[in-house]
Amino acid sequence: MKRLIQSVLGIKKNKAKNFQKKRATVSSLDIFAKTVLLRTDFNVPINNGKIKNNFKIKQSIPTIKELLKQKCKVVIISHLGRPNGKFNQKYSLAPVAKELAKLLPKRTIHFSKHCIGSDVKEMIKKAKKGQIILLENLRFYKEEAERDLTFAHSLADLASAYVFDAFAVSHRRHTSTTLLPAFLPSAEGLLVQDEVGTLNSAMQVKKGSVWVIGGSKLDKINIIKSALKHAEKVFVGGALVFSFLRAKGIHVGHSKISRESVKAAKEILKQEDAKNLILSTDAVVSNSLQKNAKHATVPVTEIPSGSIGLDIGLKSTEQLIKTVSNAKQVIWNGPLGFIENTSYRKSSIALIKVLAKSNARTIVGGGETIELIMKQKVQNKITHLSTGGGATLAFLSKRSLPALDALAKSAKKFNLV
Ligand code: 3PG
């Protein structure tokens, strides 16, 4: 299968990594009055059918408008959550169709319950130029995560060009992110261009650059390894810190860790530059995730056996603030605590307040962090709000982003650059 995929992509084994990353932009595509498939990342927080934060949707509006200006039929595909290849109403993109209608009041938005098949084709055929057709969640199909050639082919069949604007998912090797560009002339959207431009320039700075890494996704741990190469200091908060503490032999009670993340943390701690890691020294812990459960702040060496670490403590927050106050550049990804519960937001809010007043270049990524910043109404005080969580970190760590590589290959294949 791997070989078949490689032959479709027109690459030889081991050569993919060395591919020159020159990508096409929307203006390089011949799309006037044609049907364009647009991959966005509309993975937004939704509660009971209501969108809690539309930041990611808004960020793709310039690309959508650009395509509409060219009188295209814009077929939008996206993922939402992790429904594991099965339909799940909770992860339906239907509320996003309504949100798009609010953001683009003069446009007609059609919503298709399927991503492929004759119904979708019929809907696209009937739609007028300058209209939008939003397809249901790509991840309702197991083929999306499996890099499936047939699925890619069926999606490609819907349009004559592909625009990729889903920067936040460009670190995933999925059908829509890495296979589709092999089938259609493909370009990056305006959001991707903006993200890559800003993040590229941030990577030129190491001295005075502090990276703050939090969040609940343990798979971010491997990125810390490379972060240490690019930053002067790396502060670890969120769930990730417990893997490091465990790796140091400290008992972390029922805090979120995994065998793999502890193993990865052990490896990182062996590195010479691990001295630039700052781990929290105290934690806010509770026996339960429930809203009104009792919580207490303890040194990390004294986390009781049944307790879960849910935020960094006051001492660690003070240390973090001291570190970022002296920085020239702060890159922050992922909340420092379990911010769904207001009791564990203190450290993240303290950091937001400091960043909002700081003269440093501040780059913040990750859906939940951005949500919190918006709640504090200081979004205009942050230099760059990135739509990406893991994708931003992966990019900043200089790891290749598979979706961007696929766009570069497509641009070459279809003579767009
Ligand atoms: C994100 O929210 O970081 C992106 O949409 C990617 O989502 P994923 O981690 O579920 O692939």
PDB file of C-alpha atoms in Angstrom, residues 20-21 63 95 119 145 170 219 225 236 262 310-311 335:
ATOM      1  CA  GLN A  20      11.782  21.306  -1.867  1.00  0.00           C
ATOM      2  CA  LYS A  21       8.965  23.073  -0.154  1.00  0.00           C
ATOM      3  CA  THR A  63      -9.675  32.363   1.642  1.00  0.00           C
ATOM      4  CA  PRO A  95     -23.742  23.972  13.315  1.00  0.00           C
ATOM      5  CA  ASP A 119     -25.953  12.787  -3.644  1.00  0.00           C
ATOM      6  CA  ALA A 145      -7.290   8.697   8.893  1.00  0.00           C
ATOM      7  CA  SER A 170      -1.251  19.893   8.602  1.00  0.00           C
ATOM      8  CA  ASP A 219       1.474  13.154  22.089  1.00  0.00           C
ATOM      9  CA  LYS A 225      12.672  17.526  22.291  1.00  0.00           C
ATOM     10  CA  VAL A 236       6.215  22.626  30.679  1.00  0.00           C
ATOM     11  CA  VAL A 262       6.942   8.781  30.438  1.00  0.00           C
ATOM     12  CA  LEU A 310      -5.105  19.855  37.447  1.00  0.00           C
ATOM     13  CA  ASP A 311      -3.090  23.067  37.318  1.00  0.00           C
ATOM     14  CA  PRO A 335      -3.439  25.691  28.661  1.00  0.00           C
TER      15      PRO A 335
END
